PDB file of C-alpha atoms in Angstrom:
ATOM      1  CA  MET A   1     142.315  79.628 136.428  1.00  0.00           C
ATOM      2  CA  ALA A   2     144.593  80.936 138.845  1.00  0.00           C
ATOM      3  CA  GLY A   3     145.399  80.008 142.635  1.00  0.00           C
ATOM      4  CA  LEU A   4     141.894  79.398 144.672  1.00  0.00           C
ATOM      5  CA  SER A   5     141.704  81.586 146.782  1.00  0.00           C
ATOM      6  CA  ILE A   6     139.800  81.386 150.621  1.00  0.00           C
ATOM      7  CA  SER A   7     139.334  84.298 153.007  1.00  0.00           C
ATOM      8  CA  ALA A   8     139.583  82.193 156.211  1.00  0.00           C
ATOM      9  CA  ASP A   9     142.574  80.870 158.327  1.00  0.00           C
ATOM     10  CA  VAL A  10     144.376  80.020 155.505  1.00  0.00           C
ATOM     11  CA  ASP A  11     147.061  77.754 158.156  1.00  0.00           C
ATOM     12  CA  HIS A  12     144.572  75.220 158.512  1.00  0.00           C
ATOM     13  CA  TRP A  13     143.578  74.738 155.099  1.00  0.00           C
ATOM     14  CA  PRO A  14     144.236  71.657 152.839  1.00  0.00           C
ATOM     15  CA  PRO A  15     146.861  72.403 149.855  1.00  0.00           C
ATOM     16  CA  GLU A  16     145.421  74.174 146.804  1.00  0.00           C
ATOM     17  CA  GLU A  17     145.674  70.448 144.421  1.00  0.00           C
ATOM     18  CA  GLU A  18     142.843  69.354 147.487  1.00  0.00           C
ATOM     19  CA  ARG A  19     141.029  72.038 147.447  1.00  0.00           C
ATOM     20  CA  TRP A  20     140.127  71.849 143.659  1.00  0.00           C
ATOM     21  CA  ALA A  21     139.317  68.241 144.908  1.00  0.00           C
ATOM     22  CA  ILE A  22     136.585  69.879 147.454  1.00  0.00           C
ATOM     23  CA  LEU A  23     134.921  71.785 144.830  1.00  0.00           C
ATOM     24  CA  GLU A  24     134.617  68.572 142.311  1.00  0.00           C
ATOM     25  CA  HIS A  25     132.795  66.596 145.276  1.00  0.00           C
ATOM     26  CA  ILE A  26     130.294  69.043 146.027  1.00  0.00           C
ATOM     27  CA  GLY A  27     126.921  68.062 145.565  1.00  0.00           C
ATOM     28  CA  GLU A  28     125.625  70.639 143.693  1.00  0.00           C
ATOM     29  CA  GLY A  29     126.775  72.545 140.130  1.00  0.00           C
ATOM     30  CA  ILE A  30     129.804  74.951 140.482  1.00  0.00           C
ATOM     31  CA  VAL A  31     130.569  76.963 137.730  1.00  0.00           C
ATOM     32  CA  TYR A  32     132.775  79.844 137.150  1.00  0.00           C
ATOM     33  CA  VAL A  33     132.651  82.013 134.430  1.00  0.00           C
ATOM     34  CA  ASP A  34     134.270  85.274 132.947  1.00  0.00           C
ATOM     35  CA  GLN A  35     133.031  88.538 132.322  1.00  0.00           C
ATOM     36  CA  GLU A  36     132.518  87.793 128.724  1.00  0.00           C
ATOM     37  CA  ARG A  37     130.025  85.053 130.296  1.00  0.00           C
ATOM     38  CA  SER A  38     132.580  81.822 129.081  1.00  0.00           C
ATOM     39  CA  PHE A  39     133.195  79.136 131.520  1.00  0.00           C
ATOM     40  CA  ARG A  40     136.337  79.000 133.119  1.00  0.00           C
ATOM     41  CA  TYR A  41     135.368  75.932 135.838  1.00  0.00           C
ATOM     42  CA  ILE A  42     132.589  73.808 135.926  1.00  0.00           C
ATOM     43  CA  ASN A  43     132.523  70.932 137.890  1.00  0.00           C
ATOM     44  CA  PRO A  44     131.031  67.174 137.395  1.00  0.00           C
ATOM     45  CA  GLN A  45     127.784  67.861 138.723  1.00  0.00           C
ATOM     46  CA  ALA A  46     127.277  70.965 136.814  1.00  0.00           C
ATOM     47  CA  GLU A  47     127.709  68.752 134.045  1.00  0.00           C
ATOM     48  CA  ARG A  48     125.573  66.343 134.796  1.00  0.00           C
ATOM     49  CA  LEU A  49     122.993  69.365 135.316  1.00  0.00           C
ATOM     50  CA  LEU A  50     123.379  71.189 132.365  1.00  0.00           C
ATOM     51  CA  LYS A  51     123.641  67.914 130.834  1.00  0.00           C
ATOM     52  CA  ARG A  52     127.122  68.967 128.971  1.00  0.00           C
ATOM     53  CA  ARG A  53     130.473  67.567 128.572  1.00  0.00           C
ATOM     54  CA  LYS A  54     133.445  69.829 130.629  1.00  0.00           C
ATOM     55  CA  ALA A  55     135.285  69.747 127.112  1.00  0.00           C
ATOM     56  CA  ASP A  56     131.842  71.059 125.715  1.00  0.00           C
ATOM     57  CA  LEU A  57     131.543  73.948 127.697  1.00  0.00           C
ATOM     58  CA  LEU A  58     134.997  75.117 129.026  1.00  0.00           C
ATOM     59  CA  GLY A  59     136.038  78.620 127.247  1.00  0.00           C
ATOM     60  CA  ARG A  60     132.958  78.462 125.275  1.00  0.00           C
ATOM     61  CA  ASN A  61     129.946  81.590 125.798  1.00  0.00           C
ATOM     62  CA  ALA A  62     126.958  80.391 128.135  1.00  0.00           C
ATOM     63  CA  ARG A  63     125.176  82.431 126.398  1.00  0.00           C
ATOM     64  CA  ALA A  64     125.707  80.891 122.806  1.00  0.00           C
ATOM     65  CA  LEU A  65     125.401  77.272 124.426  1.00  0.00           C
ATOM     66  CA  PHE A  66     122.260  78.039 126.199  1.00  0.00           C
ATOM     67  CA  PRO A  67     120.185  80.888 123.815  1.00  0.00           C
ATOM     68  CA  ASN A  68     117.358  80.341 125.009  1.00  0.00           C
ATOM     69  CA  ASP A  69     117.389  80.786 128.333  1.00  0.00           C
ATOM     70  CA  THR A  70     117.677  84.234 130.408  1.00  0.00           C
ATOM     71  CA  GLY A  71     119.034  82.960 133.733  1.00  0.00           C
ATOM     72  CA  ILE A  72     121.921  84.483 135.726  1.00  0.00           C
ATOM     73  CA  LEU A  73     124.677  82.448 133.889  1.00  0.00           C
ATOM     74  CA  THR A  74     123.783  84.285 130.406  1.00  0.00           C
ATOM     75  CA  HIS A  75     123.353  87.770 131.896  1.00  0.00           C
ATOM     76  CA  VAL A  76     126.224  88.371 133.994  1.00  0.00           C
ATOM     77  CA  GLY A  77     127.602  91.515 134.315  1.00  0.00           C
ATOM     78  CA  PRO A  78     131.034  93.049 134.499  1.00  0.00           C
ATOM     79  CA  ALA A  79     132.675  92.267 137.982  1.00  0.00           C
ATOM     80  CA  ARG A  80     131.959  94.330 141.012  1.00  0.00           C
ATOM     81  CA  GLN A  81     131.792  94.250 144.621  1.00  0.00           C
ATOM     82  CA  PRO A  82     129.101  91.996 145.812  1.00  0.00           C
ATOM     83  CA  GLN A  83     126.422  94.099 147.059  1.00  0.00           C
ATOM     84  CA  GLY A  84     125.246  92.020 150.235  1.00  0.00           C
ATOM     85  CA  ALA A  85     127.701  90.674 153.134  1.00  0.00           C
ATOM     86  CA  PRO A  86     130.917  89.040 152.424  1.00  0.00           C
ATOM     87  CA  GLY A  87     130.604  85.345 151.832  1.00  0.00           C
ATOM     88  CA  ARG A  88     126.795  85.873 150.740  1.00  0.00           C
ATOM     89  CA  PRO A  89     125.304  85.533 147.731  1.00  0.00           C
ATOM     90  CA  ASP A  90     124.905  88.417 145.345  1.00  0.00           C
ATOM     91  CA  ALA A  91     121.652  87.043 144.159  1.00  0.00           C
ATOM     92  CA  VAL A  92     119.535  83.739 144.921  1.00  0.00           C
ATOM     93  CA  ILE A  93     117.339  82.985 142.089  1.00  0.00           C
ATOM     94  CA  ASP A  94     114.996  80.501 140.333  1.00  0.00           C
ATOM     95  CA  VAL A  95     115.929  79.989 137.026  1.00  0.00           C
ATOM     96  CA  PHE A  96     114.164  77.979 134.686  1.00  0.00           C
ATOM     97  CA  SER A  97     115.887  76.578 131.551  1.00  0.00           C
ATOM     98  CA  HIS A  98     114.027  76.261 128.708  1.00  0.00           C
ATOM     99  CA  SER A  99     116.602  74.742 126.584  1.00  0.00           C
ATOM    100  CA  LEU A 100     117.104  71.725 129.394  1.00  0.00           C
ATOM    101  CA  LYS A 101     113.584  72.061 130.621  1.00  0.00           C
ATOM    102  CA  ARG A 102     114.522  72.366 133.979  1.00  0.00           C
ATOM    103  CA  TRP A 103     113.909  74.851 137.202  1.00  0.00           C
ATOM    104  CA  PHE A 104     117.521  75.750 139.013  1.00  0.00           C
ATOM    105  CA  GLU A 105     118.064  77.203 142.193  1.00  0.00           C
ATOM    106  CA  VAL A 106     120.950  79.415 141.170  1.00  0.00           C
ATOM    107  CA  ARG A 107     123.323  81.480 144.278  1.00  0.00           C
ATOM    108  CA  ALA A 108     125.947  83.963 142.068  1.00  0.00           C
ATOM    109  CA  TYR A 109     129.015  85.503 143.871  1.00  0.00           C
ATOM    110  CA  PRO A 110     130.766  87.791 142.106  1.00  0.00           C
ATOM    111  CA  ALA A 111     134.349  87.227 141.678  1.00  0.00           C
ATOM    112  CA  ALA A 112     137.519  89.528 140.678  1.00  0.00           C
ATOM    113  CA  ALA A 113     137.233  88.702 137.033  1.00  0.00           C
ATOM    114  CA  GLY A 114     133.865  87.250 136.773  1.00  0.00           C
ATOM    115  CA  MET A 115     130.786  85.458 138.591  1.00  0.00           C
ATOM    116  CA  ILE A 116     130.937  82.054 140.709  1.00  0.00           C
ATOM    117  CA  ALA A 117     127.527  80.432 140.293  1.00  0.00           C
ATOM    118  CA  PHE A 118     126.528  77.055 142.694  1.00  0.00           C
ATOM    119  CA  PHE A 119     123.116  75.535 141.370  1.00  0.00           C
ATOM    120  CA  HIS A 120     121.028  72.419 142.131  1.00  0.00           C
ATOM    121  CA  ASP A 121     117.603  71.105 140.295  1.00  0.00           C
ATOM    122  CA  ILE A 122     114.582  72.632 142.164  1.00  0.00           C
ATOM    123  CA  SER A 123     111.903  71.054 139.408  1.00  0.00           C
ATOM    124  CA  GLU A 124     110.423  68.363 141.831  1.00  0.00           C
ATOM    125  CA  ARG A 125     109.759  71.604 144.115  1.00  0.00           C
ATOM    126  CA  LYS A 126     108.176  73.706 141.460  1.00  0.00           C
ATOM    127  CA  LEU A 127     105.832  71.196 140.171  1.00  0.00           C
ATOM    128  CA  ALA A 128     104.812  70.359 143.756  1.00  0.00           C
ATOM    129  CA  GLU A 129     104.384  74.132 144.214  1.00  0.00           C
ATOM    130  CA  GLU A 130     102.464  74.515 141.025  1.00  0.00           C
ATOM    131  CA  ALA A 131     100.287  71.795 142.527  1.00  0.00           C
ATOM    132  CA  LEU A 132      99.484  73.523 145.832  1.00  0.00           C
ATOM    133  CA  ARG A 133      98.403  76.513 143.669  1.00  0.00           C
ATOM    134  CA  ALA A 134      96.477  75.148 141.068  1.00  0.00           C
ATOM    135  CA  SER A 135      94.488  72.946 144.277  1.00  0.00           C
ATOM    136  CA  GLU A 136      94.213  75.918 146.668  1.00  0.00           C
ATOM    137  CA  SER A 137      92.569  77.472 143.242  1.00  0.00           C
ATOM    138  CA  ARG A 138      89.774  75.046 142.443  1.00  0.00           C
ATOM    139  CA  PHE A 139      89.468  74.534 146.538  1.00  0.00           C
ATOM    140  CA  ARG A 140      88.973  79.088 146.594  1.00  0.00           C
ATOM    141  CA  ALA A 141      86.799  78.234 143.362  1.00  0.00           C
ATOM    142  CA  ILE A 142      84.577  75.714 145.009  1.00  0.00           C
ATOM    143  CA  PHE A 143      84.175  77.636 148.097  1.00  0.00           C
ATOM    144  CA  THR A 144      83.733  81.514 146.767  1.00  0.00           C
ATOM    145  CA  GLN A 145      81.123  79.804 143.749  1.00  0.00           C
ATOM    146  CA  ALA A 146      78.770  77.256 145.750  1.00  0.00           C
ATOM    147  CA  ALA A 147      74.898  78.000 145.606  1.00  0.00           C
ATOM    148  CA  VAL A 148      74.817  77.118 149.410  1.00  0.00           C
ATOM    149  CA  GLY A 149      76.624  77.269 152.571  1.00  0.00           C
ATOM    150  CA  ILE A 150      79.909  75.403 153.405  1.00  0.00           C
ATOM    151  CA  SER A 151      81.174  73.889 156.219  1.00  0.00           C
ATOM    152  CA  ILE A 152      84.889  72.153 157.460  1.00  0.00           C
ATOM    153  CA  CYS A 153      84.473  70.205 160.414  1.00  0.00           C
ATOM    154  CA  ASP A 154      87.222  68.744 162.047  1.00  0.00           C
TER     155      ASP A 154
END
């Protein structure tokens, strides 16, 4: 990948090699895919989250590697100008990976020749949300279907 571009006061930024090292140590998965949906950059956390080695992903098409997934990595469109404010993601979505059986929150940033995505596993949060919905549904059913009045006292 060509030089890392940063739109900030570059006089105070570390050299390019150190900037790449920063990406390698961020706690979220980071991938860069080109317009053809091929992986061009994968940080170690992305390897762990995707359960694939960087060597098995780089240069390969995301849709071909994850054919059962309909997430943003497999459906990135042609390069375009970001829809939101500069520095803000063009899309923030929750994606279920059928092949990995995990939920991910993905923040996608359009780039000149593809897309950069930051993502992390939110499977536990999704399970908790579903458990809460089920509990609320059971409580609502008990309350609305009760043959006698129900009172809740604190």
